[in-house]
XYZ file of C-alpha atoms in Angstrom:
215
model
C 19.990 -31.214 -18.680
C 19.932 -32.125 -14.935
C 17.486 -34.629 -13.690
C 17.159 -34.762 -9.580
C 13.508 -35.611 -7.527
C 13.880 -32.407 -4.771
C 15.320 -28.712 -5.439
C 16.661 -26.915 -2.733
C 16.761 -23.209 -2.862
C 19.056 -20.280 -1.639
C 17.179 -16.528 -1.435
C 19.570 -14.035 -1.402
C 21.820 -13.570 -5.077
C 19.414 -17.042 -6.520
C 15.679 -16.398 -6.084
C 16.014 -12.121 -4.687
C 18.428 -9.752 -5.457
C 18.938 -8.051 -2.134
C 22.845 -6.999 -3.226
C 22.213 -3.529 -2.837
C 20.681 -3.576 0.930
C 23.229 -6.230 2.297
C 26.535 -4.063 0.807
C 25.057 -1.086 1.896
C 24.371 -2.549 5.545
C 27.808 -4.478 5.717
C 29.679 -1.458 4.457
C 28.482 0.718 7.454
C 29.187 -2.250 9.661
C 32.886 -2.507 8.927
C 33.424 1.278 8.783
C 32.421 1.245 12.502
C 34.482 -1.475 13.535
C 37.666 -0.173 11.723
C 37.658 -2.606 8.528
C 38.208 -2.472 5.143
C 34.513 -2.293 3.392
C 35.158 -4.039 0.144
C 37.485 -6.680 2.124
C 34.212 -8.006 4.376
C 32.211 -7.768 1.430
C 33.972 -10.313 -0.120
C 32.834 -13.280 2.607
C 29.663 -11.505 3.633
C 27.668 -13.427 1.073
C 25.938 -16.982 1.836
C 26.866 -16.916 5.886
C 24.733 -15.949 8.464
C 25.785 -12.575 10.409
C 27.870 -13.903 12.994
C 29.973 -16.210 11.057
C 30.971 -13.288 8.901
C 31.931 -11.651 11.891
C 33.906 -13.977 13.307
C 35.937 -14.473 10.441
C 36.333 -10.474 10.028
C 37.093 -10.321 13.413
C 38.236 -13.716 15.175
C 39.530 -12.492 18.291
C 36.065 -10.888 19.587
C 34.097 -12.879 21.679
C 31.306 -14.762 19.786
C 28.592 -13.165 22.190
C 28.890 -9.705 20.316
C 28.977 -11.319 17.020
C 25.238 -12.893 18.166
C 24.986 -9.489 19.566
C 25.202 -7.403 15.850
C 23.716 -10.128 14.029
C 20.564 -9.876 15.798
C 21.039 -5.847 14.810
C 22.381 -6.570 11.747
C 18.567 -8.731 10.748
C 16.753 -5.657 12.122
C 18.278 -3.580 10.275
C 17.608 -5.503 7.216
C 14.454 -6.593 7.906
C 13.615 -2.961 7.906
C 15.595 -2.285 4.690
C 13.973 -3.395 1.769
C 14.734 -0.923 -1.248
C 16.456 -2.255 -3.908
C 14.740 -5.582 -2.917
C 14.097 -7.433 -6.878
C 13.480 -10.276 -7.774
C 16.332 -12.250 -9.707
C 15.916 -12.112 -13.520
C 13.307 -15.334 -14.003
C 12.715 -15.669 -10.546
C 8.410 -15.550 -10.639
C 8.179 -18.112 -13.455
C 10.505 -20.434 -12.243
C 8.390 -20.005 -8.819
C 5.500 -20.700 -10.246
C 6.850 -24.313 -12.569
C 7.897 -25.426 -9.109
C 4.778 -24.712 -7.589
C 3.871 -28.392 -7.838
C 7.209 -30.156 -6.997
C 9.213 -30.628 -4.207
C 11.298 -27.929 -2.628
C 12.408 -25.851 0.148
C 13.933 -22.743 0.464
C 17.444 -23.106 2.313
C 18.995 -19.354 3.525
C 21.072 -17.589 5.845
C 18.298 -14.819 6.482
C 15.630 -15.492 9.421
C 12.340 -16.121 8.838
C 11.068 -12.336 9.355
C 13.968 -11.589 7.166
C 12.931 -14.226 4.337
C 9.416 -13.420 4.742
C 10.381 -9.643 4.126
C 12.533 -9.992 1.281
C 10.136 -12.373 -0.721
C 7.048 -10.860 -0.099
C 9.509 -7.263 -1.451
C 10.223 -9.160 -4.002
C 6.896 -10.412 -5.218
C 8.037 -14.273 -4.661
C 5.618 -17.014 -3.255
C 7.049 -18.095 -0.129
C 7.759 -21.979 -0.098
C 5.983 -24.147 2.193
C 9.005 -26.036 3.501
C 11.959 -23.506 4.088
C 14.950 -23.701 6.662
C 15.590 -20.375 8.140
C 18.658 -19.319 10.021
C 17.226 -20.103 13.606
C 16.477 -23.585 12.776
C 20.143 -24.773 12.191
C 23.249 -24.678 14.695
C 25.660 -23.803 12.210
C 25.922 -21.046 9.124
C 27.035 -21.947 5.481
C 29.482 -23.743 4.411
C 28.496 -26.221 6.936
C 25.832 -28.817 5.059
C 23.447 -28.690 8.195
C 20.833 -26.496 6.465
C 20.904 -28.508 2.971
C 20.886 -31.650 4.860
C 17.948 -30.528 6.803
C 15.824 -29.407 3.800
C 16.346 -32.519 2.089
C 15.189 -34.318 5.151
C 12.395 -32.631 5.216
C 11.257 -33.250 1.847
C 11.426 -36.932 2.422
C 14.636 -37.537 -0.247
C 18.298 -38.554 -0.006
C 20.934 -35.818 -0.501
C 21.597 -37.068 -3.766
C 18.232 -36.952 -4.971
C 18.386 -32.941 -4.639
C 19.951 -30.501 -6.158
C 20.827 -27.064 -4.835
C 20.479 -23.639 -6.222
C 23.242 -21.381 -5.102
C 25.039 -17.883 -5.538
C 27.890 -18.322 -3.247
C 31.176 -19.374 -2.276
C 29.711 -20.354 1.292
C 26.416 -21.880 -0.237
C 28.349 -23.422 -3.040
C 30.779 -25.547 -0.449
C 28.070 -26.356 1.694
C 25.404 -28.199 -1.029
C 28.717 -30.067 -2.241
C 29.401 -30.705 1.386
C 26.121 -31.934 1.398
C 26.150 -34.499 -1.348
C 24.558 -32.553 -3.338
C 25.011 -31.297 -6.840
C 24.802 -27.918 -7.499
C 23.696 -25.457 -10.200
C 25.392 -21.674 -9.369
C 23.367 -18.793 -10.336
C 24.961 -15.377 -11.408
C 28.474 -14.642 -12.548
C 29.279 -14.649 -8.074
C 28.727 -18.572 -8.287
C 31.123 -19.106 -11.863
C 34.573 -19.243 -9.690
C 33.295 -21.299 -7.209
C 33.418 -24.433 -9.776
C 29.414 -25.368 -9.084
C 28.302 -28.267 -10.714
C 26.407 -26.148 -13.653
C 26.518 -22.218 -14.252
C 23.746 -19.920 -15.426
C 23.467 -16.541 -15.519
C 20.032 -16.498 -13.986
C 16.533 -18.473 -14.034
C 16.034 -17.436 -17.185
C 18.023 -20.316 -18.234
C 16.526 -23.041 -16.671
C 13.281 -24.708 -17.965
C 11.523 -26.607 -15.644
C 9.993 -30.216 -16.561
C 8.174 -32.868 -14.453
C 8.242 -36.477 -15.678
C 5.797 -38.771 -14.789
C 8.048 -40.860 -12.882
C 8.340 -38.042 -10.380
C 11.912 -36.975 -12.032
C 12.278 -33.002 -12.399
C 13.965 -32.421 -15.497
C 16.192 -28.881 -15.515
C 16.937 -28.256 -18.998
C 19.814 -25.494 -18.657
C 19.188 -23.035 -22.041
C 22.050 -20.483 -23.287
């Protein structure tokens, strides 16, 4: 069991399953620009569009890397078959309902407003979207923001998280960290499931949120 005040909450791999849409995007991506397709899809996850690209390819100038990213959220924005929820995703939704949280992702708001509503998931009142942060996962910025926003010290939260890039960042954070799906297991989070399944959701009446973490 876990006990924190706030939850802070990634979309894509931890509330949506959106794996199929962002490979098959990615994939074509690389194949234009001459790259292996199962190397980029190996950092792809977590980051926003750009910092992907610059780490695929870090002599480019960052301007086309803004450039495709803005094509690169079209695109998926436009894309949503395949678009699921994760397994437990609605219920655990719905035992939040009354606690505080925020959603924390890489996508844009048209893009997380897209892929939750494909998925069938309430969106969360407080949410930090990629165009409200200067910098991408790992960097803390957008964990430390969410917090913030919810009126609680980072460590008072505690992050949900399917990536090597979201993973760093809620630690950089000061944050613990539950990883969700077997992506999140060799990143060393702070507790493993394999989805929301296995997390039961309790509020105490001294405002603690009780996670209760079920095999």
């Amino acid at each position: 069991m876990l006990t924190t005040r706030a939850l802070l909450l990634d979309m894509d791999g931890t509330l949506v399953n959106s794996d199929a849409v962002v490979e098959r995007c990615w994939r074509r991506w690389a194949v234009r620009h001459g790259l292996d397709p199962e190397e980029a899809l190996k950092v792809v996850h977590g980051r926003q569009g750009y910092a992907t690209m610059a780490l695929l390819l870090p002599d480019r100038p960052m301007e086309e890397n803004y450039a495709d990213n803005r094509a690169m959220l079209a695109e998926e924005t436009a894309t949503l078959d395949g678009v699921i929820p994760i397994g437990g995703a609605p219920e655990f939704m719905a035992a939040i309902a009354g606690l505080p949280h925020a959603l924390v992702t890489s996508a844009d708001e048209r893009l997380a407003t897209a892929r939750m509503g494909a998925a069938g998931l309430r969106m969360p009142e407080t949410r930090v979207t990629a165009e409200r942060v200067g910098a991408s996962k790992p960097d803390p910025e957008g964990f430390l923001k969410g917090a913030a926003e919810l009126g609680f010290a980072p460590a008072d939260c505690v992050v949900f998280e399917d990536s090597e890039a979201g993973i760093e960042a809620g630690r950089a954070a000061g944050m613990r960290v539950i990883g969700i799906g077997p992506r999140a297991g060799a990143f060393a989070p702070d507790a493993l499931v394999r989805d929301l399944r296995q997390i039961r959701v309790e509020a105490a009446p001294d405002g603690l949120i009780r996670l209760h973490l079920t095999a």
